C-alpha atoms as an extended CHARMM CRD file, in Angstrom:
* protein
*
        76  EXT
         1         1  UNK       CA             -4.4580000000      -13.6570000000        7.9970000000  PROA      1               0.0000000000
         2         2  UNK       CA             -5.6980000000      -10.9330000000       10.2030000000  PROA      2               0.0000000000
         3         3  UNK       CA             -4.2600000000       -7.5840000000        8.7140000000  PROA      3               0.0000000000
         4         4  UNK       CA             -3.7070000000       -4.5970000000       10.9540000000  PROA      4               0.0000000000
         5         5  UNK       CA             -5.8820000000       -1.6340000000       10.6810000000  PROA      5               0.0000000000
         6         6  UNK       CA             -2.6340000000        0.3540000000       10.4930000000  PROA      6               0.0000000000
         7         7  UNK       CA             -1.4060000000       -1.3790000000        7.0290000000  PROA      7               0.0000000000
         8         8  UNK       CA             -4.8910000000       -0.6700000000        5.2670000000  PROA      8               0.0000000000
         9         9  UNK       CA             -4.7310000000        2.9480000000        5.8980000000  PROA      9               0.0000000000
        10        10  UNK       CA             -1.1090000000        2.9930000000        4.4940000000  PROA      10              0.0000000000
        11        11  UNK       CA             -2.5860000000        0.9470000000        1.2680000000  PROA      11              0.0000000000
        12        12  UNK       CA             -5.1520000000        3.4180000000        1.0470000000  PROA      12              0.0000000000
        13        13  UNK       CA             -2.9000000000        6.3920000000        1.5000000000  PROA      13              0.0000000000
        14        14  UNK       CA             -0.7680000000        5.4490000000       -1.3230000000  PROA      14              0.0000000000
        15        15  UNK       CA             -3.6290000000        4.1350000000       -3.5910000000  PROA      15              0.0000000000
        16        16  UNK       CA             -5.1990000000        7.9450000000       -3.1390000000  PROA      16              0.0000000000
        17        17  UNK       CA             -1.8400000000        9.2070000000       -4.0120000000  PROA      17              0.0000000000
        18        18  UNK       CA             -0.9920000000        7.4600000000       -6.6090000000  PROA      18              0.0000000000
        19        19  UNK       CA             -4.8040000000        8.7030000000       -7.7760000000  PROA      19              0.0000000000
        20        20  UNK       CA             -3.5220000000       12.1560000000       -7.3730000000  PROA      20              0.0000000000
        21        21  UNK       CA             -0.3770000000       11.8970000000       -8.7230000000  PROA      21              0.0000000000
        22        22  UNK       CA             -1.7690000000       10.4150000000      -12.2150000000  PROA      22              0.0000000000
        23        23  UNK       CA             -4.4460000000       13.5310000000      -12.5500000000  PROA      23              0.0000000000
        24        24  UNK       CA             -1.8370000000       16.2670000000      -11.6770000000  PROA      24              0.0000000000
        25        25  UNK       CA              0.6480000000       17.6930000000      -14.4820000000  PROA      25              0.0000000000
        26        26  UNK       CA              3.8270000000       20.1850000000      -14.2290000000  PROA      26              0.0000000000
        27        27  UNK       CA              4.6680000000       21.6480000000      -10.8610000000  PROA      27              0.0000000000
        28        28  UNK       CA              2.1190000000       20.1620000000       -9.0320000000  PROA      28              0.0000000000
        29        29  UNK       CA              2.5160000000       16.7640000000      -10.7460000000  PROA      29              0.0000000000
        30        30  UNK       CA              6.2860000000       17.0580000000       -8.7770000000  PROA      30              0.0000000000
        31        31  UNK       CA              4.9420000000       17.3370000000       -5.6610000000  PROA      31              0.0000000000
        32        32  UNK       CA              2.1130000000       14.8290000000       -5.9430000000  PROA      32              0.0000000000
        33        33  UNK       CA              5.0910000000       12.2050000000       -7.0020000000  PROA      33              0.0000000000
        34        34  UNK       CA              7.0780000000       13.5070000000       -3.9030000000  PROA      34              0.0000000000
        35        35  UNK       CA              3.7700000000       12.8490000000       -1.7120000000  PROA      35              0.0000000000
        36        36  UNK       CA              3.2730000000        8.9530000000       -3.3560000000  PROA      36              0.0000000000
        37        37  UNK       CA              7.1920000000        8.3320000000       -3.0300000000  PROA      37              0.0000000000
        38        38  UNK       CA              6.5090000000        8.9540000000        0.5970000000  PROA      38              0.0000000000
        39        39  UNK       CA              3.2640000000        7.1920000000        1.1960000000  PROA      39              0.0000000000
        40        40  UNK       CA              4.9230000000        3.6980000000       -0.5970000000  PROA      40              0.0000000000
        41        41  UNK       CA              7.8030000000        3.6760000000        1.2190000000  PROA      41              0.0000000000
        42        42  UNK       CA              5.8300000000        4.3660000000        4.6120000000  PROA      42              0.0000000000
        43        43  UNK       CA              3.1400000000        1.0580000000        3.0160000000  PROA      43              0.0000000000
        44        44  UNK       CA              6.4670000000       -1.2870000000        1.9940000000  PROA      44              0.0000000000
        45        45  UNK       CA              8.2270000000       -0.7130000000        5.7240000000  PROA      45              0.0000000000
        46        46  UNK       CA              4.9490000000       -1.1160000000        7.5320000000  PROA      46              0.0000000000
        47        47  UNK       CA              4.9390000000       -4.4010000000        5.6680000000  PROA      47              0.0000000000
        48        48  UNK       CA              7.9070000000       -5.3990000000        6.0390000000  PROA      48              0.0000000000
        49        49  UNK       CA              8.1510000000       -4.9690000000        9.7110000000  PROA      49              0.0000000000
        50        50  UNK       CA              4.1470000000       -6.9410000000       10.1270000000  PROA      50              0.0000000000
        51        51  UNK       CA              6.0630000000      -10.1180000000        7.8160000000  PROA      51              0.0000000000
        52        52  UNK       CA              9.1790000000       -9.9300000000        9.8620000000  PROA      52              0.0000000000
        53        53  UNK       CA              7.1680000000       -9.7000000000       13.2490000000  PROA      53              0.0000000000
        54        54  UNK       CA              4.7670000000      -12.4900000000       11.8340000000  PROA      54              0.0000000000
        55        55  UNK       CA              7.3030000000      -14.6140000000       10.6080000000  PROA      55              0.0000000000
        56        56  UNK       CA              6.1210000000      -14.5630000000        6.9290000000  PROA      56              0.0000000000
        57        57  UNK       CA              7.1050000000      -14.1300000000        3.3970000000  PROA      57              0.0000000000
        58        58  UNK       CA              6.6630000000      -10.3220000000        3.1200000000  PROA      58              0.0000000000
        59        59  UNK       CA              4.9790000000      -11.0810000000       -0.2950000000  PROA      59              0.0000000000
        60        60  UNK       CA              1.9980000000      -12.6890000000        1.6450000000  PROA      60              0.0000000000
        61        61  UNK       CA              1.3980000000       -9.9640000000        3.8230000000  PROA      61              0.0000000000
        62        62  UNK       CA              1.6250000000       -7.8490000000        0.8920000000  PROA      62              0.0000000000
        63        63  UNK       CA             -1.1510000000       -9.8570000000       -0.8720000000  PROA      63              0.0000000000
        64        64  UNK       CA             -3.3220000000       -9.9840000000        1.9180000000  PROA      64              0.0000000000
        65        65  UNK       CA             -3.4930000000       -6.3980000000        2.5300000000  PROA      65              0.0000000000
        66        66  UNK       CA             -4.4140000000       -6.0800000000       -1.3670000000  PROA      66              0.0000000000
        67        67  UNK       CA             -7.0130000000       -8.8950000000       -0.4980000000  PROA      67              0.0000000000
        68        68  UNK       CA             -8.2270000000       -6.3670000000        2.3240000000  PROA      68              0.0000000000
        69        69  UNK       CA             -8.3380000000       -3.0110000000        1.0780000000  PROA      69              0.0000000000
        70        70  UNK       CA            -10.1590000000       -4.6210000000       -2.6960000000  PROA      70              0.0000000000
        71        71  UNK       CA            -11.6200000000       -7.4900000000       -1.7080000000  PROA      71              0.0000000000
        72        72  UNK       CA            -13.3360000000       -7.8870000000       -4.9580000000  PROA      72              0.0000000000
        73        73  UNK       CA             -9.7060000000       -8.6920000000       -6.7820000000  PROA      73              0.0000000000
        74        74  UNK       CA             -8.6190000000      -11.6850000000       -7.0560000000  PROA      74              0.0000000000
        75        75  UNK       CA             -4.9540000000      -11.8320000000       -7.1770000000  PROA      75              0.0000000000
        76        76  UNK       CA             -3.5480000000      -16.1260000000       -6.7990000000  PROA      76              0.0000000000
């Protein structure tokens, strides 16, 4: 499955918030949980919309851009 450009960059923003949200404590730690709220929801409708365009189990697309961004997982 050929994954849009567009869907990696949203993995990879939340994967680097996440990151930051794990290394930051009190005040900022609230914002950096604000910023990864964001940056998933943004990653599950981009998604969402590529499976329902596709006509496939949102789960696979989901996979596949896991597959894409760390290609060195294995995750079947």
């Amino acid at each position: 499955m050929e994954i849009p450009r567009s869907l990696i960059e949203l993995k990879r923003a939340a994967d680097a918030a996440d990151d930051r949200y794990r290394s930051n404590s009190g005040e900022n730690a609230s914002v950096a949980l604000a910023v990864w709220s964001d940056a998933t929801a943004a990653l599950v409708r981009g998604i969402t919309a590529y499976a329902e365009e596709q006509g496939i189990p949102r789960q696979d697309v989901e996979r596949a851009v896991e597959r894409a961004v760390r290609p060195h997982l294995t995750m079947d």
